Amino acid sequence: MSQNIIHTAVSVRQIALQQVQAIPEELFDVHPQAFANTIRWNVGHLVFSLDYFLSLCLPFHSNLPQAYATFFHTGTKPADWTLAPPTKAELVQYLTGQLERLGQLAPEQFDQPLPSPIEMGPLRFEFAGEVVNFAIVHEAMHLGTISSLVKVIQHELADSVK
């Protein structure tokens, strides 16, 4: 069963990579009023969050720049950025590296109980696999947001040309 978690995580990340690579970078920083953040923030949040979740439940060490937490942790937003954010190419590089690292995870790690339960709001996780499953669902939710952002931005751009 734990091998299925890895397979699903790899599949979702492959979809994310295809989706992100197809988006022109000039759309990454457009911020429609109806959304809390931009495409760049959501893509960076995918990168940051996966490392964050894996480091909570596995012997996993992030290789992300320290600034990624400032840019992409929950509660951050582009309006507060004081430094230049990472480029699309850099974000894609980290997405790709994480995909490779996901494939190297040992399934038996997911069945291990956590030293102490992890609580996030109403959620409570007692096993590593539960945290990884949540990370997959979280990534899929943000992929939906990215897809919606692209559609809204393209619609707004089309309207502005008329």
Coordinates of N, CA and C in Angstrom, one line a residue:
M1 N 0.8 -1.2 0.0 CA 0.0 0.0 0.0 C 0.9 1.3 0.0
S2 N 1.9 1.3 0.7 CA 2.8 2.4 0.8 C 3.4 2.8 -0.5
Q3 N 3.7 1.7 -1.3 CA 4.2 2.0 -2.7 C 3.3 2.8 -3.5
N4 N 1.9 2.6 -3.2 CA 0.9 3.4 -3.9 C 1.0 4.9 -3.6
I5 N 1.4 5.2 -2.4 CA 1.6 6.6 -2.0 C 2.7 7.2 -2.8
I6 N 3.8 6.5 -3.0 CA 4.9 7.0 -3.8 C 4.5 7.2 -5.2
H7 N 3.8 6.2 -5.8 CA 3.3 6.3 -7.2 C 2.4 7.5 -7.4
T8 N 1.5 7.7 -6.4 CA 0.6 8.8 -6.6 C 1.3 10.1 -6.4
A9 N 2.2 10.2 -5.5 CA 3.0 11.5 -5.3 C 3.8 11.8 -6.6
V10 N 4.4 10.8 -7.2 CA 5.2 10.9 -8.4 C 4.3 11.4 -9.6
S11 N 3.1 10.7 -9.7 CA 2.2 11.1 -10.7 C 1.7 12.5 -10.6
V12 N 1.3 12.9 -9.4 CA 0.8 14.3 -9.2 C 1.9 15.3 -9.5
R13 N 3.2 15.0 -9.1 CA 4.3 15.9 -9.4 C 4.5 16.0 -10.9
Q14 N 4.4 14.9 -11.6 CA 4.6 14.9 -13.1 C 3.6 15.8 -13.7
I15 N 2.3 15.7 -13.3 CA 1.3 16.6 -13.8 C 1.6 18.0 -13.5
A16 N 2.1 18.3 -12.3 CA 2.5 19.6 -11.9 C 3.5 20.2 -12.8
L17 N 4.5 19.4 -13.1 CA 5.6 19.8 -13.9 C 5.1 20.1 -15.3
Q18 N 4.3 19.3 -15.9 CA 3.8 19.5 -17.2 C 3.0 20.8 -17.2
Q19 N 2.1 21.0 -16.2 CA 1.3 22.2 -16.2 C 2.1 23.5 -16.0
V20 N 3.1 23.4 -15.1 CA 3.9 24.6 -14.9 C 4.7 25.0 -16.1
Q21 N 5.3 24.0 -16.7 CA 6.2 24.2 -17.9 C 5.4 24.8 -19.0
A22 N 4.1 24.6 -19.1 CA 3.3 25.1 -20.2 C 2.8 26.5 -20.0
I23 N 3.1 27.1 -18.8 CA 2.6 28.4 -18.5 C 3.7 29.4 -18.9
P24 N 3.4 30.4 -19.7 CA 4.4 31.5 -20.0 C 4.8 32.2 -18.7
E25 N 6.1 32.5 -18.5 CA 6.5 33.2 -17.3 C 5.9 34.5 -17.2
E26 N 5.5 35.2 -18.2 CA 4.9 36.5 -18.1 C 3.6 36.5 -17.4
L27 N 3.0 35.3 -17.2 CA 1.7 35.2 -16.5 C 2.0 34.9 -15.0
F28 N 3.2 34.6 -14.6 CA 3.5 34.2 -13.3 C 3.2 35.2 -12.2
D29 N 3.3 36.5 -12.5 CA 3.2 37.5 -11.5 C 1.9 38.3 -11.6
V30 N 1.1 38.0 -12.6 CA -0.2 38.6 -12.7 C -1.1 38.2 -11.5
H31 N -1.7 39.2 -10.9 CA -2.5 38.9 -9.6 C -3.9 39.3 -9.8
P32 N -4.8 38.4 -10.3 CA -6.2 38.7 -10.4 C -6.8 39.0 -9.0
Q33 N -7.7 40.0 -8.9 CA -8.3 40.4 -7.6 C -8.9 39.2 -6.9
A34 N -9.5 38.3 -7.6 CA -10.3 37.2 -6.9 C -9.4 36.2 -6.2
F35 N -8.1 36.3 -6.4 CA -7.2 35.3 -5.9 C -6.3 35.9 -4.8
A36 N -5.9 35.0 -3.8 CA -5.0 35.5 -2.8 C -3.6 35.6 -3.2
N37 N -3.2 34.9 -4.2 CA -1.8 34.9 -4.7 C -1.7 34.7 -6.2
T38 N -0.4 34.7 -6.6 CA -0.1 34.6 -8.1 C 0.3 33.1 -8.4
I39 N 0.5 32.9 -9.7 CA 1.0 31.6 -10.2 C 2.3 31.4 -9.6
R40 N 3.2 32.4 -9.6 CA 4.6 32.1 -9.1 C 4.5 31.7 -7.6
W41 N 3.7 32.4 -6.8 CA 3.5 32.0 -5.4 C 3.1 30.6 -5.3
N42 N 2.0 30.2 -6.0 CA 1.5 28.9 -5.9 C 2.5 27.8 -6.3
V43 N 3.3 28.1 -7.4 CA 4.3 27.1 -7.8 C 5.4 27.0 -6.7
G44 N 5.8 28.2 -6.2 CA 6.8 28.1 -5.1 C 6.3 27.5 -3.9
H45 N 5.0 27.6 -3.6 CA 4.4 27.0 -2.5 C 4.4 25.5 -2.6
L46 N 4.2 25.0 -3.8 CA 4.3 23.5 -4.1 C 5.7 23.1 -3.7
V47 N 6.7 23.8 -4.2 CA 8.1 23.4 -3.9 C 8.4 23.4 -2.4
F48 N 8.1 24.6 -1.8 CA 8.3 24.7 -0.3 C 7.6 23.7 0.5
S49 N 6.3 23.6 0.2 CA 5.4 22.7 1.0 C 5.8 21.2 1.0
L50 N 6.2 20.7 -0.2 CA 6.6 19.3 -0.2 C 7.8 19.1 0.7
D51 N 8.8 19.9 0.6 CA 10.0 19.7 1.5 C 9.6 19.9 2.9
Y52 N 8.7 20.8 3.2 CA 8.3 21.1 4.6 C 7.5 19.8 5.1
F53 N 6.6 19.3 4.4 CA 5.8 18.1 4.9 C 6.7 16.9 5.0
L54 N 7.6 16.7 4.0 CA 8.5 15.5 4.1 C 9.4 15.6 5.3
S55 N 9.9 16.8 5.6 CA 10.8 17.0 6.7 C 10.1 16.8 8.1
L56 N 8.8 17.0 8.1 CA 8.0 16.7 9.3 C 8.0 15.3 9.7
C57 N 8.0 14.4 8.7 CA 7.7 13.0 9.0 C 8.7 12.0 8.6
L58 N 9.7 12.4 7.8 CA 10.7 11.5 7.4 C 12.1 12.1 7.6
P59 N 13.2 11.2 7.6 CA 14.5 11.8 7.7 C 14.8 12.4 6.3
F60 N 14.3 13.6 6.1 CA 14.4 14.3 4.8 C 14.9 15.7 5.1
H61 N 16.0 16.1 4.4 CA 16.6 17.4 4.6 C 16.4 18.2 3.3
S62 N 15.8 19.4 3.5 CA 15.5 20.3 2.4 C 16.8 20.9 1.9
N63 N 16.9 21.0 0.5 CA 18.0 21.7 -0.1 C 17.6 23.0 -0.7
L64 N 16.4 23.5 -0.2 CA 15.9 24.8 -0.7 C 16.6 26.0 -0.1
P65 N 16.8 27.1 -0.8 CA 17.3 28.3 -0.2 C 16.4 28.7 1.0
Q66 N 17.0 29.3 2.0 CA 16.3 29.7 3.2 C 15.2 30.7 2.9
A67 N 15.4 31.5 1.8 CA 14.4 32.5 1.5 C 13.1 32.0 1.0
Y68 N 13.1 30.7 0.6 CA 11.8 30.1 0.1 C 10.7 30.1 1.2
A69 N 11.1 30.0 2.5 CA 10.1 30.1 3.5 C 9.5 31.5 3.6
T70 N 10.3 32.5 3.4 CA 9.9 33.9 3.4 C 8.9 34.2 2.2
F71 N 9.2 33.6 1.1 CA 8.4 33.7 -0.1 C 7.1 32.9 -0.1
F72 N 7.3 31.6 0.3 CA 6.2 30.7 -0.1 C 5.5 29.9 1.1
H73 N 5.9 30.2 2.3 CA 5.2 29.5 3.4 C 3.8 30.0 3.5
T74 N 2.9 29.2 4.1 CA 1.5 29.6 4.3 C 1.5 30.9 4.9
G75 N 0.6 31.8 4.4 CA 0.5 33.1 5.0 C 1.3 34.2 4.4
T76 N 2.2 33.8 3.5 CA 3.1 34.8 2.8 C 2.3 35.3 1.5
K77 N 2.8 36.4 1.0 CA 2.1 36.9 -0.3 C 3.1 37.7 -1.0
P78 N 3.0 37.8 -2.4 CA 3.9 38.5 -3.2 C 4.0 40.0 -2.8
A79 N 2.9 40.6 -2.4 CA 2.9 42.0 -2.0 C 3.9 42.3 -0.9
D80 N 4.3 41.3 -0.1 CA 5.2 41.5 1.0 C 6.7 41.2 0.6
W81 N 6.9 40.7 -0.6 CA 8.3 40.4 -1.0 C 9.1 41.6 -1.1
T82 N 10.3 41.5 -0.6 CA 11.3 42.6 -0.7 C 12.5 42.3 -1.5
L83 N 12.6 41.0 -1.8 CA 13.7 40.5 -2.7 C 13.0 39.9 -4.0
A84 N 13.8 39.8 -5.0 CA 13.4 39.2 -6.3 C 13.1 37.7 -6.0
P85 N 11.9 37.2 -6.4 CA 11.6 35.8 -6.2 C 12.3 35.0 -7.2
P86 N 12.3 33.6 -7.0 CA 13.0 32.7 -8.0 C 12.3 32.8 -9.3
T87 N 13.1 32.5 -10.3 CA 12.5 32.4 -11.7 C 11.7 31.2 -11.9
K88 N 11.0 31.1 -13.0 CA 10.3 29.9 -13.4 C 11.2 28.8 -13.6
A89 N 12.4 29.0 -14.2 CA 13.4 28.0 -14.5 C 13.9 27.4 -13.1
E90 N 14.1 28.3 -12.2 CA 14.6 27.8 -10.9 C 13.5 26.9 -10.2
L91 N 12.3 27.4 -10.2 CA 11.2 26.7 -9.6 C 11.0 25.3 -10.3
V92 N 11.1 25.3 -11.6 CA 11.0 24.0 -12.3 C 12.1 23.1 -12.0
Q93 N 13.3 23.6 -11.8 CA 14.5 22.8 -11.4 C 14.2 22.1 -10.0
Y94 N 13.7 22.9 -9.1 CA 13.4 22.3 -7.8 C 12.2 21.3 -7.9
L95 N 11.2 21.6 -8.7 CA 10.1 20.6 -8.8 C 10.6 19.3 -9.4
T96 N 11.5 19.4 -10.4 CA 12.1 18.2 -11.0 C 13.0 17.5 -10.0
G97 N 13.8 18.2 -9.2 CA 14.6 17.5 -8.2 C 13.8 16.8 -7.2
Q98 N 12.7 17.4 -6.8 CA 11.8 16.8 -5.8 C 11.2 15.5 -6.4
L99 N 10.8 15.6 -7.7 CA 10.3 14.4 -8.3 C 11.2 13.2 -8.2
E100 N 12.5 13.5 -8.5 CA 13.5 12.4 -8.4 C 13.6 11.9 -6.9
R101 N 13.6 12.8 -6.0 CA 13.7 12.4 -4.6 C 12.5 11.6 -4.1
L102 N 11.3 12.0 -4.6 CA 10.1 11.2 -4.3 C 10.3 9.7 -4.7
G103 N 10.8 9.5 -5.9 CA 11.0 8.2 -6.4 C 12.0 7.4 -5.5
Q104 N 12.8 8.0 -4.7 CA 13.8 7.4 -3.9 C 13.4 7.1 -2.5
L105 N 12.2 7.5 -2.1 CA 11.7 7.2 -0.8 C 11.4 5.7 -0.6
A106 N 11.6 5.3 0.6 CA 11.4 3.9 0.9 C 10.0 3.7 1.5
P107 N 9.2 2.9 0.8 CA 7.8 2.7 1.2 C 7.6 2.4 2.7
E108 N 8.5 1.6 3.2 CA 8.3 1.2 4.6 C 8.3 2.3 5.6
Q109 N 8.9 3.5 5.2 CA 9.0 4.6 6.1 C 7.6 5.2 6.4
F110 N 6.7 5.0 5.4 CA 5.3 5.6 5.6 C 4.5 4.9 6.6
D111 N 4.8 3.7 7.0 CA 4.1 2.9 8.0 C 4.6 3.1 9.4
Q112 N 5.6 3.9 9.5 CA 6.2 4.2 10.8 C 5.4 5.3 11.6
P113 N 5.1 5.0 12.8 CA 4.4 6.0 13.6 C 5.3 7.2 13.9
L114 N 4.8 8.4 13.9 CA 5.6 9.6 14.2 C 6.0 9.6 15.6
P115 N 7.1 10.2 16.0 CA 7.5 10.3 17.4 C 6.4 10.9 18.3
S116 N 5.7 11.9 17.7 CA 4.5 12.5 18.3 C 3.6 13.0 17.2
P117 N 2.3 12.9 17.4 CA 1.4 13.3 16.4 C 1.6 14.7 15.9
I118 N 1.3 15.0 14.6 CA 1.4 16.3 14.1 C 0.0 16.8 13.9
E119 N -0.3 18.0 14.5 CA -1.6 18.6 14.3 C -1.5 19.9 13.5
M120 N -2.4 20.0 12.5 CA -2.5 21.2 11.7 C -4.0 21.6 11.7
G121 N -4.3 22.6 12.5 CA -5.7 22.9 12.6 C -6.5 21.7 13.0
P122 N -7.6 21.3 12.3 CA -8.4 20.2 12.7 C -7.8 18.9 12.3
L123 N -6.6 18.9 11.6 CA -6.0 17.6 11.1 C -5.0 17.1 12.2
R124 N -5.0 15.8 12.3 CA -4.1 15.1 13.2 C -3.5 13.9 12.4
F125 N -2.1 13.9 12.4 CA -1.5 12.8 11.7 C -0.6 12.0 12.7
E126 N -0.7 10.7 12.6 CA 0.1 9.8 13.5 C 1.1 9.0 12.8
F127 N 1.0 8.9 11.5 CA 1.9 8.1 10.7 C 2.5 8.9 9.6
A128 N 3.7 8.6 9.2 CA 4.4 9.4 8.1 C 3.5 9.3 6.8
G129 N 3.0 8.2 6.5 CA 2.2 8.1 5.3 C 1.0 9.0 5.3
E130 N 0.4 9.3 6.4 CA -0.7 10.3 6.5 C -0.2 11.7 6.1
V131 N 0.9 12.0 6.6 CA 1.5 13.4 6.2 C 1.8 13.4 4.7
V132 N 2.3 12.4 4.2 CA 2.7 12.4 2.7 C 1.4 12.4 1.9
N133 N 0.4 11.6 2.3 CA -0.9 11.7 1.6 C -1.5 13.1 1.7
F134 N -1.4 13.7 2.8 CA -1.9 15.1 2.9 C -1.1 16.0 1.9
A135 N 0.2 15.8 1.8 CA 1.0 16.6 1.0 C 0.6 16.5 -0.5
I136 N 0.2 15.3 -0.9 CA -0.3 15.0 -2.2 C -1.6 15.7 -2.5
V137 N -2.5 15.6 -1.6 CA -3.8 16.3 -1.7 C -3.6 17.8 -1.7
H138 N -2.7 18.3 -0.9 CA -2.4 19.7 -0.9 C -1.8 20.2 -2.2
E139 N -1.0 19.4 -2.8 CA -0.4 19.8 -4.1 C -1.5 19.8 -5.2
A140 N -2.4 18.8 -5.1 CA -3.4 18.8 -6.1 C -4.4 20.0 -6.0
M141 N -4.6 20.4 -4.8 CA -5.5 21.6 -4.6 C -4.8 22.8 -5.2
H142 N -3.5 23.0 -5.0 CA -2.8 24.1 -5.5 C -2.7 24.0 -7.1
L143 N -2.6 22.8 -7.6 CA -2.7 22.7 -9.1 C -4.0 23.2 -9.6
G144 N -5.1 22.9 -8.9 CA -6.4 23.4 -9.3 C -6.4 24.9 -9.3
T145 N -5.8 25.5 -8.3 CA -5.7 27.0 -8.2 C -4.9 27.6 -9.3
I146 N -3.8 26.9 -9.6 CA -2.9 27.4 -10.7 C -3.7 27.3 -12.0
S147 N -4.4 26.3 -12.2 CA -5.2 26.1 -13.5 C -6.2 27.2 -13.6
S148 N -6.9 27.5 -12.5 CA -7.9 28.6 -12.4 C -7.3 29.9 -12.7
L149 N -6.1 30.2 -12.1 CA -5.4 31.4 -12.3 C -5.1 31.6 -13.7
V150 N -4.6 30.6 -14.4 CA -4.2 30.7 -15.8 C -5.5 31.1 -16.6
K151 N -6.6 30.4 -16.4 CA -7.8 30.7 -17.1 C -8.3 32.1 -16.9
V152 N -8.3 32.6 -15.7 CA -8.8 33.9 -15.3 C -7.8 34.9 -16.0
I153 N -6.5 34.7 -15.9 CA -5.6 35.7 -16.4 C -5.7 35.8 -17.9
Q154 N -5.8 34.6 -18.6 CA -6.0 34.6 -20.0 C -7.3 35.3 -20.4
H155 N -8.4 35.1 -19.7 CA -9.6 35.7 -20.0 C -9.5 37.2 -19.8
E156 N -8.9 37.7 -18.7 CA -8.7 39.1 -18.5 C -7.8 39.7 -19.5
L157 N -6.8 39.0 -20.0 CA -5.9 39.6 -21.0 C -6.7 39.7 -22.4
A158 N -7.5 38.7 -22.6 CA -8.3 38.7 -23.9 C -9.3 39.9 -23.8
D159 N -9.9 40.1 -22.7 CA -10.9 41.2 -22.5 C -10.2 42.6 -22.7
S160 N -8.9 42.7 -22.2 CA -8.2 44.0 -22.3 C -7.8 44.3 -23.7
V161 N -7.7 43.3 -24.6 CA -7.3 43.5 -26.0 C -8.5 44.0 -26.8
K162 N -9.7 43.6 -26.3 CA -11.0 44.0 -27.1 C -11.2 45.5 -27.0

